[in-house]
PDB file of C-alpha atoms in Angstrom:
ATOM      1  CA  MET A  18     -12.507  21.918   3.259  1.00 44.00           C
ATOM      2  CA  THR A  19      -9.780  21.002   0.774  1.00 47.00           C
ATOM      3  CA  GLY A  20      -7.435  22.798  -1.591  1.00 49.00           C
ATOM      4  CA  PRO A  21      -3.913  24.188  -1.835  1.00 49.00           C
ATOM      5  CA  GLY A  22      -4.540  26.638   1.018  1.00 47.00           C
ATOM      6  CA  VAL A  23      -5.321  23.919   3.528  1.00 68.00           C
ATOM      7  CA  ASP A  24      -2.338  22.537   5.438  1.00 94.00           C
ATOM      8  CA  VAL A  25      -1.271  18.911   5.416  1.00 96.00           C
ATOM      9  CA  ASP A  26      -2.442  18.180   8.955  1.00 96.00           C
ATOM     10  CA  THR A  27      -5.919  19.483   8.181  1.00 96.00           C
ATOM     11  CA  ARG A  28      -6.270  17.502   4.951  1.00 97.00           C
ATOM     12  CA  VAL A  29      -5.159  14.288   6.650  1.00 98.00           C
ATOM     13  CA  ALA A  30      -7.414  14.864   9.674  1.00 97.00           C
ATOM     14  CA  GLU A  31     -10.361  15.509   7.371  1.00 97.00           C
ATOM     15  CA  ALA A  32      -9.658  12.331   5.401  1.00 98.00           C
ATOM     16  CA  TRP A  33      -9.488  10.256   8.581  1.00 98.00           C
ATOM     17  CA  ALA A  34     -12.727  11.847   9.821  1.00 98.00           C
ATOM     18  CA  ARG A  35     -14.417  10.752   6.588  1.00 98.00           C
ATOM     19  CA  ILE A  36     -13.024   7.229   6.982  1.00 98.00           C
ATOM     20  CA  GLU A  37     -14.251   7.031  10.564  1.00 98.00           C
ATOM     21  CA  ALA A  38     -17.689   8.251   9.492  1.00 98.00           C
ATOM     22  CA  GLY A  39     -17.819   5.561   6.819  1.00 97.00           C
ATOM     23  CA  LEU A  40     -16.696   2.881   9.244  1.00 98.00           C
ATOM     24  CA  SER A  41     -19.334   4.032  11.736  1.00 97.00           C
ATOM     25  CA  SER A  42     -21.927   3.207   9.085  1.00 96.00           C
ATOM     26  CA  VAL A  43     -20.635  -0.150   7.859  1.00 96.00           C
ATOM     27  CA  LEU A  44     -18.156  -1.509  10.461  1.00 97.00           C
ATOM     28  CA  PRO A  45     -18.622   0.345  13.754  1.00 97.00           C
ATOM     29  CA  ALA A  46     -16.845  -2.347  15.799  1.00 96.00           C
ATOM     30  CA  SER A  47     -13.677  -1.793  13.756  1.00 97.00           C
ATOM     31  CA  LEU A  48     -13.207   1.711  15.142  1.00 97.00           C
ATOM     32  CA  ARG A  49     -11.856   0.212  18.366  1.00 96.00           C
ATOM     33  CA  LEU A  50      -8.831  -1.076  16.441  1.00 96.00           C
ATOM     34  CA  LEU A  51      -7.661   2.388  15.397  1.00 97.00           C
ATOM     35  CA  ASN A  52      -4.726   3.347  17.609  1.00 98.00           C
ATOM     36  CA  ALA A  53      -4.241   6.611  19.443  1.00 98.00           C
ATOM     37  CA  PRO A  54      -1.912   9.245  17.943  1.00 98.00           C
ATOM     38  CA  ALA A  55       1.835   8.671  17.858  1.00 98.00           C
ATOM     39  CA  PRO A  56       4.023  11.250  19.610  1.00 97.00           C
ATOM     40  CA  ALA A  57       6.306  13.185  17.260  1.00 96.00           C
ATOM     41  CA  PRO A  58       9.523  11.813  18.867  1.00 97.00           C
ATOM     42  CA  ALA A  59       8.421   8.240  18.083  1.00 98.00           C
ATOM     43  CA  ILE A  60       8.023   9.201  14.421  1.00 98.00           C
ATOM     44  CA  ASP A  61      11.470  10.790  14.462  1.00 98.00           C
ATOM     45  CA  VAL A  62      12.886   7.479  15.720  1.00 98.00           C
ATOM     46  CA  VAL A  63      11.356   5.703  12.693  1.00 98.00           C
ATOM     47  CA  GLU A  64      13.022   8.092  10.286  1.00 98.00           C
ATOM     48  CA  ALA A  65      16.386   7.733  12.002  1.00 98.00           C
ATOM     49  CA  ALA A  66      16.180   3.938  12.143  1.00 98.00           C
ATOM     50  CA  LEU A  67      15.229   3.573   8.479  1.00 97.00           C
ATOM     51  CA  GLY A  68      17.274   6.439   7.093  1.00 96.00           C
ATOM     52  CA  VAL A  69      14.305   8.112   5.384  1.00 96.00           C
ATOM     53  CA  ALA A  70      12.282  11.276   5.653  1.00 97.00           C
ATOM     54  CA  LEU A  71       8.669  10.171   5.805  1.00 98.00           C
ATOM     55  CA  PRO A  72       6.233  12.215   3.700  1.00 97.00           C
ATOM     56  CA  PRO A  73       4.649  15.024   5.752  1.00 97.00           C
ATOM     57  CA  ASP A  74       1.165  13.630   5.180  1.00 98.00           C
ATOM     58  CA  PHE A  75       2.186  10.198   6.451  1.00 98.00           C
ATOM     59  CA  ARG A  76       3.705  11.779   9.550  1.00 98.00           C
ATOM     60  CA  ALA A  77       0.449  13.695   9.997  1.00 98.00           C
ATOM     61  CA  SER A  78      -1.498  10.455   9.637  1.00 98.00           C
ATOM     62  CA  LEU A  79       0.529   8.801  12.400  1.00 98.00           C
ATOM     63  CA  ARG A  80      -0.341  11.770  14.596  1.00 98.00           C
ATOM     64  CA  VAL A  81      -4.021  10.932  14.033  1.00 98.00           C
ATOM     65  CA  HIS A  82      -3.810   7.138  14.296  1.00 98.00           C
ATOM     66  CA  ASN A  83      -0.586   5.286  15.035  1.00 98.00           C
ATOM     67  CA  GLY A  84      -1.608   2.345  12.885  1.00 98.00           C
ATOM     68  CA  THR A  85      -4.127  -0.270  13.953  1.00 97.00           C
ATOM     69  CA  ASP A  86      -4.104  -2.986  16.582  1.00 93.00           C
ATOM     70  CA  PRO A  87      -5.681  -6.323  15.616  1.00 88.00           C
ATOM     71  CA  GLY A  88      -5.036  -7.707  19.108  1.00 83.00           C
ATOM     72  CA  LEU A  89      -3.110 -10.718  20.274  1.00 80.00           C
ATOM     73  CA  THR A  90      -5.058 -13.339  18.340  1.00 77.00           C
ATOM     74  CA  LEU A  91      -5.557 -13.810  14.621  1.00 73.00           C
ATOM     75  CA  PRO A  92      -8.068 -13.540  13.247  1.00 75.00           C
ATOM     76  CA  SER A  93      -8.908 -10.546  15.366  1.00 82.00           C
ATOM     77  CA  PRO A  94     -12.168 -10.681  17.349  1.00 87.00           C
ATOM     78  CA  GLU A  95     -13.039  -7.313  15.764  1.00 92.00           C
ATOM     79  CA  PRO A  96     -13.208  -6.556  12.040  1.00 95.00           C
ATOM     80  CA  SER A  97     -10.255  -4.662  10.624  1.00 96.00           C
ATOM     81  CA  PRO A  98     -10.890  -1.003   9.799  1.00 97.00           C
ATOM     82  CA  VAL A  99      -8.637  -1.282   6.723  1.00 97.00           C
ATOM     83  CA  PRO A 100      -8.252  -3.823   3.894  1.00 96.00           C
ATOM     84  CA  LEU A 101      -5.250  -5.403   5.634  1.00 95.00           C
ATOM     85  CA  THR A 102      -4.478  -7.341   8.787  1.00 92.00           C
ATOM     86  CA  ASN A 103      -3.104  -4.100  10.160  1.00 93.00           C
ATOM     87  CA  LEU A 104      -1.550  -0.753   9.454  1.00 97.00           C
ATOM     88  CA  CYS A 105       1.869  -0.475  11.076  1.00 98.00           C
ATOM     89  CA  ASP A 106       2.446   1.535  14.203  1.00 98.00           C
ATOM     90  CA  THR A 107       5.787   3.261  14.660  1.00 98.00           C
ATOM     91  CA  ASP A 108       7.511   0.153  16.043  1.00 97.00           C
ATOM     92  CA  GLN A 109       6.152  -2.055  13.267  1.00 97.00           C
ATOM     93  CA  LEU A 110       7.187   0.400  10.578  1.00 98.00           C
ATOM     94  CA  VAL A 111      10.790  -0.235  11.537  1.00 98.00           C
ATOM     95  CA  GLU A 112      10.450  -3.958  12.177  1.00 97.00           C
ATOM     96  CA  MET A 113       8.530  -4.824   9.022  1.00 97.00           C
ATOM     97  CA  THR A 114      10.567  -2.574   6.746  1.00 98.00           C
ATOM     98  CA  ARG A 115      13.724  -4.306   7.948  1.00 97.00           C
ATOM     99  CA  VAL A 116      12.113  -7.680   7.186  1.00 95.00           C
ATOM    100  CA  TRP A 117      11.186  -6.411   3.725  1.00 95.00           C
ATOM    101  CA  ARG A 118      14.670  -5.084   3.011  1.00 96.00           C
ATOM    102  CA  ASP A 119      16.264  -8.340   4.168  1.00 95.00           C
ATOM    103  CA  ASN A 120      14.647  -9.936   1.117  1.00 91.00           C
ATOM    104  CA  HIS A 121      16.530  -7.685  -1.279  1.00 92.00           C
ATOM    105  CA  HIS A 122      18.841  -9.743  -3.493  1.00 92.00           C
ATOM    106  CA  PRO A 123      19.967  -7.578  -6.418  1.00 90.00           C
ATOM    107  CA  ASP A 124      20.278  -9.472  -9.696  1.00 91.00           C
ATOM    108  CA  PRO A 125      21.048  -7.537 -12.889  1.00 88.00           C
ATOM    109  CA  ASP A 126      19.679 -10.407 -14.973  1.00 88.00           C
ATOM    110  CA  TRP A 127      16.237  -9.815 -13.452  1.00 92.00           C
ATOM    111  CA  ASP A 128      16.218  -6.223 -12.161  1.00 93.00           C
ATOM    112  CA  ASP A 129      15.942  -4.854 -15.674  1.00 96.00           C
ATOM    113  CA  PRO A 130      13.040  -3.093 -17.420  1.00 97.00           C
ATOM    114  CA  GLN A 131      13.574  -5.293 -20.466  1.00 97.00           C
ATOM    115  CA  VAL A 132      13.030  -8.395 -18.331  1.00 97.00           C
ATOM    116  CA  TRP A 133      10.013  -6.843 -16.621  1.00 97.00           C
ATOM    117  CA  ALA A 134       8.529  -6.108 -20.052  1.00 97.00           C
ATOM    118  CA  TYR A 135       9.052  -9.754 -21.023  1.00 97.00           C
ATOM    119  CA  LEU A 136       7.468 -11.006 -17.790  1.00 96.00           C
ATOM    120  CA  VAL A 137       4.446  -8.761 -18.266  1.00 97.00           C
ATOM    121  CA  ASP A 138       4.082  -9.858 -21.898  1.00 96.00           C
ATOM    122  CA  THR A 139       4.158 -13.519 -20.849  1.00 96.00           C
ATOM    123  CA  LYS A 140       1.772 -12.924 -17.929  1.00 94.00           C
ATOM    124  CA  MET A 141       4.315 -13.907 -15.308  1.00 95.00           C
ATOM    125  CA  LEU A 142       4.147 -10.459 -13.698  1.00 95.00           C
ATOM    126  CA  CYS A 143       1.388  -7.882 -13.389  1.00 94.00           C
ATOM    127  CA  LEU A 144       2.201  -4.188 -13.102  1.00 95.00           C
ATOM    128  CA  ASN A 145      -0.365  -1.438 -12.721  1.00 93.00           C
ATOM    129  CA  GLY A 146       1.295   1.938 -12.666  1.00 95.00           C
ATOM    130  CA  PRO A 147       4.830   3.337 -12.421  1.00 97.00           C
ATOM    131  CA  VAL A 148       6.373   0.886  -9.970  1.00 97.00           C
ATOM    132  CA  ARG A 149       9.592  -1.142 -10.175  1.00 97.00           C
ATOM    133  CA  PRO A 150       8.856  -4.769  -9.151  1.00 97.00           C
ATOM    134  CA  ILE A 151      11.858  -5.281  -6.872  1.00 95.00           C
ATOM    135  CA  VAL A 152      11.098  -7.391  -3.815  1.00 93.00           C
ATOM    136  CA  GLY A 153      12.887  -5.971  -0.801  1.00 94.00           C
ATOM    137  CA  SER A 154      13.641  -2.667  -2.507  1.00 94.00           C
ATOM    138  CA  PRO A 155      15.597  -0.459  -0.080  1.00 95.00           C
ATOM    139  CA  GLY A 156      13.670   2.496  -1.506  1.00 95.00           C
ATOM    140  CA  ALA A 157      10.446   1.449   0.224  1.00 98.00           C
ATOM    141  CA  VAL A 158       8.910   1.590   3.690  1.00 98.00           C
ATOM    142  CA  VAL A 159       6.334  -1.025   4.706  1.00 98.00           C
ATOM    143  CA  VAL A 160       3.194   0.579   6.120  1.00 98.00           C
ATOM    144  CA  GLY A 161       0.874  -2.431   6.408  1.00 97.00           C
ATOM    145  CA  ASP A 162       0.354  -6.054   5.490  1.00 94.00           C
ATOM    146  CA  MET A 163      -2.128  -8.882   5.161  1.00 92.00           C
ATOM    147  CA  ASN A 164      -0.709 -12.026   6.747  1.00 87.00           C
ATOM    148  CA  GLY A 165       2.710 -11.386   5.219  1.00 86.00           C
ATOM    149  CA  ASP A 166       1.414 -12.014   1.682  1.00 88.00           C
ATOM    150  CA  VAL A 167       0.083  -8.589   0.715  1.00 94.00           C
ATOM    151  CA  TRP A 168       2.120  -5.504   1.564  1.00 96.00           C
ATOM    152  CA  TRP A 169       1.446  -1.776   1.386  1.00 98.00           C
ATOM    153  CA  LEU A 170       4.569   0.286   0.746  1.00 98.00           C
ATOM    154  CA  LEU A 171       5.601   3.904   0.571  1.00 98.00           C
ATOM    155  CA  ASP A 172       7.684   3.828  -2.602  1.00 98.00           C
ATOM    156  CA  PHE A 173      10.512   6.374  -2.672  1.00 98.00           C
ATOM    157  CA  ASP A 174      12.090   4.997  -5.862  1.00 97.00           C
ATOM    158  CA  PRO A 175       9.230   4.939  -8.362  1.00 98.00           C
ATOM    159  CA  ALA A 176       9.454   4.057 -12.023  1.00 97.00           C
ATOM    160  CA  PRO A 177       9.361   6.902 -14.576  1.00 97.00           C
ATOM    161  CA  GLY A 178       6.140   8.858 -14.185  1.00 97.00           C
ATOM    162  CA  GLY A 179       5.682   7.863 -10.555  1.00 98.00           C
ATOM    163  CA  THR A 180       5.701  10.047  -7.461  1.00 97.00           C
ATOM    164  CA  PRO A 181       8.192   9.541  -4.604  1.00 97.00           C
ATOM    165  CA  GLY A 182       6.169   8.423  -1.594  1.00 97.00           C
ATOM    166  CA  GLN A 183       3.438   6.849  -3.727  1.00 98.00           C
ATOM    167  CA  VAL A 184       1.497   4.028  -2.083  1.00 98.00           C
ATOM    168  CA  VAL A 185       1.987   0.606  -3.656  1.00 97.00           C
ATOM    169  CA  ARG A 186       0.181  -2.652  -2.993  1.00 96.00           C
ATOM    170  CA  VAL A 187       2.296  -5.764  -3.558  1.00 95.00           C
ATOM    171  CA  ASP A 188       0.771  -9.226  -3.680  1.00 93.00           C
ATOM    172  CA  VAL A 189       3.833 -11.446  -3.455  1.00 88.00           C
ATOM    173  CA  GLU A 190       1.979 -14.696  -4.108  1.00 88.00           C
ATOM    174  CA  CYS A 191       0.117 -13.363  -7.166  1.00 89.00           C
ATOM    175  CA  VAL A 192       3.201 -11.461  -8.414  1.00 93.00           C
ATOM    176  CA  SER A 193       1.245  -8.224  -8.845  1.00 93.00           C
ATOM    177  CA  TRP A 194       2.246  -4.647  -8.119  1.00 95.00           C
ATOM    178  CA  ASP A 195      -0.359  -1.907  -8.037  1.00 94.00           C
ATOM    179  CA  VAL A 196       0.070   1.838  -7.420  1.00 96.00           C
ATOM    180  CA  LEU A 197      -2.892   2.608  -5.172  1.00 96.00           C
ATOM    181  CA  ALA A 198      -2.400   6.375  -4.957  1.00 97.00           C
ATOM    182  CA  PRO A 199       0.282   8.981  -5.645  1.00 98.00           C
ATOM    183  CA  SER A 200       0.320  10.046  -1.983  1.00 98.00           C
ATOM    184  CA  TRP A 201      -0.873   8.891   1.427  1.00 98.00           C
ATOM    185  CA  THR A 202      -3.500  11.632   1.593  1.00 98.00           C
ATOM    186  CA  GLN A 203      -4.928  10.562  -1.747  1.00 98.00           C
ATOM    187  CA  LEU A 204      -5.040   6.954  -0.541  1.00 98.00           C
ATOM    188  CA  LEU A 205      -7.015   7.999   2.554  1.00 98.00           C
ATOM    189  CA  VAL A 206      -9.422  10.037   0.427  1.00 98.00           C
ATOM    190  CA  ARG A 207      -9.873   7.147  -2.014  1.00 97.00           C
ATOM    191  CA  TYR A 208     -10.656   4.785   0.835  1.00 98.00           C
ATOM    192  CA  ALA A 209     -13.062   7.270   2.438  1.00 98.00           C
ATOM    193  CA  GLU A 210     -14.918   7.676  -0.848  1.00 97.00           C
ATOM    194  CA  ASP A 211     -15.199   3.914  -1.354  1.00 97.00           C
ATOM    195  CA  LEU A 212     -16.524   3.461   2.195  1.00 97.00           C
ATOM    196  CA  THR A 213     -19.134   6.133   1.517  1.00 96.00           C
ATOM    197  CA  ARG A 214     -20.150   4.391  -1.702  1.00 96.00           C
ATOM    198  CA  PHE A 215     -20.365   1.066   0.119  1.00 96.00           C
ATOM    199  CA  ALA A 216     -22.600   2.569   2.807  1.00 96.00           C
ATOM    200  CA  ALA A 217     -24.927   3.978   0.136  1.00 96.00           C
ATOM    201  CA  ASP A 218     -24.917   0.974  -2.213  1.00 95.00           C
ATOM    202  CA  PRO A 219     -22.412  -1.894  -1.752  1.00 94.00           C
ATOM    203  CA  GLY A 220     -22.705  -2.864  -5.403  1.00 91.00           C
ATOM    204  CA  THR A 221     -21.171   0.418  -6.565  1.00 91.00           C
ATOM    205  CA  SER A 222     -18.072   0.253  -4.343  1.00 93.00           C
ATOM    206  CA  PRO A 223     -14.870  -1.645  -5.173  1.00 93.00           C
ATOM    207  CA  LEU A 224     -14.746  -2.695  -1.522  1.00 95.00           C
ATOM    208  CA  GLU A 225     -15.860  -6.136  -0.437  1.00 94.00           C
ATOM    209  CA  ILE A 226     -16.587  -6.133   3.291  1.00 95.00           C
ATOM    210  CA  ASP A 227     -17.053  -9.118   5.570  1.00 93.00           C
ATOM    211  CA  HIS A 228     -18.696  -7.790   8.716  1.00 92.00           C
ATOM    212  CA  HIS A 229     -16.731 -10.264  10.858  1.00 93.00           C
ATOM    213  CA  VAL A 230     -13.322  -9.763   9.223  1.00 93.00           C
ATOM    214  CA  GLY A 231     -13.382  -6.348   7.572  1.00 95.00           C
ATOM    215  CA  PRO A 232     -12.627  -5.139   4.037  1.00 96.00           C
ATOM    216  CA  ALA A 233     -11.060  -7.723   1.732  1.00 93.00           C
ATOM    217  CA  CYS A 234      -7.396  -7.140   0.924  1.00 91.00           C
ATOM    218  CA  GLU A 235      -8.235  -7.268  -2.781  1.00 89.00           C
ATOM    219  CA  TRP A 236      -9.274  -3.615  -2.614  1.00 89.00           C
ATOM    220  CA  GLY A 237      -6.974  -1.844  -5.002  1.00 75.00           C
ATOM    221  CA  SER A 238      -5.716  -5.075  -6.532  1.00 69.00           C
ATOM    222  CA  THR A 239      -4.765  -5.173 -10.176  1.00 62.00           C
ATOM    223  CA  PRO A 240      -7.816  -5.912 -12.328  1.00 63.00           C
ATOM    224  CA  SER A 241      -7.542  -9.085 -14.382  1.00 65.00           C
ATOM    225  CA  ASP A 242      -7.490  -7.153 -17.651  1.00 67.00           C
ATOM    226  CA  PHE A 243      -4.110  -5.639 -16.684  1.00 77.00           C
ATOM    227  CA  TRP A 244      -2.473  -9.049 -16.999  1.00 88.00           C
ATOM    228  CA  GLY A 245      -0.413  -9.048 -20.175  1.00 89.00           C
ATOM    229  CA  THR A 246      -0.716  -5.248 -20.513  1.00 93.00           C
ATOM    230  CA  ARG A 247       2.343  -3.104 -19.989  1.00 95.00           C
ATOM    231  CA  PRO A 248       2.110   0.121 -17.992  1.00 95.00           C
ATOM    232  CA  ALA A 249       2.917   3.257 -19.956  1.00 95.00           C
ATOM    233  CA  TRP A 250       6.499   3.547 -18.717  1.00 97.00           C
ATOM    234  CA  LEU A 251       7.361   0.082 -20.146  1.00 97.00           C
ATOM    235  CA  ARG A 252       5.435   0.451 -23.392  1.00 96.00           C
ATOM    236  CA  ASP A 253       8.383   1.044 -25.721  1.00 96.00           C
ATOM    237  CA  VAL A 254      10.919  -1.195 -23.964  1.00 97.00           C
ATOM    238  CA  GLN A 255      12.382  -4.085 -25.955  1.00 97.00           C
ATOM    239  CA  PRO A 256      11.592  -7.312 -24.025  1.00 97.00           C
ATOM    240  CA  ARG A 257      14.353  -9.661 -22.983  1.00 96.00           C
ATOM    241  CA  SER A 258      14.008 -13.142 -21.518  1.00 95.00           C
ATOM    242  CA  PRO A 259      16.050 -13.599 -18.340  1.00 91.00           C
ATOM    243  CA  HIS A 260      16.641 -17.201 -19.376  1.00 87.00           C
ATOM    244  CA  THR A 261      18.726 -16.415 -22.478  1.00 77.00           C
TER     245      THR A 261
END
């Protein structure tokens, strides 16, 4: 049951139930890595520590599964239930967001839409969607990662046309930024649908799943044809080289 009359908790619980059903079909061992619910006070501590109000649907999600637990060894002996090493629990949300924010080094010569337009044009940066490519942006909360190279963020300072709280995938090594979904609920639904498609016919799903490791982190990555193509919000911006 979905729609405007259904509350946030119900929509999130339904999305997680669909994900768990999909995982039961294609990666049943991964279900053991889904954590138990987080207590509401622990979520309140996250908000206080980071100085943000988490989106209601993300809070609801933590009350279903407080992230994932890959165990003490990497790679994990069980396949991941998500296309990451792990989703953050409440402690990791604070720890990893602080690590992310420590990498913020504002530079007006680079933190400029004109420069971003130039970098996209010259294929030095890939942007898919309304996201500002600022590493360490204080307007983001880290919600998961893949070995410290690929990050999932809740983006509270989107580019024009974006939605505060949108979910962004950042591949630091490949210099690509991809808006995965406008909200956490929509991300969960997207993932549930792709798991269902994989269970029915792997060739029709954008997921690539290794039954020993889990879904590949490239799920939701920027397709190669986005390289050199500006997102709509940068389309009319005059490019400027940061080197001149």
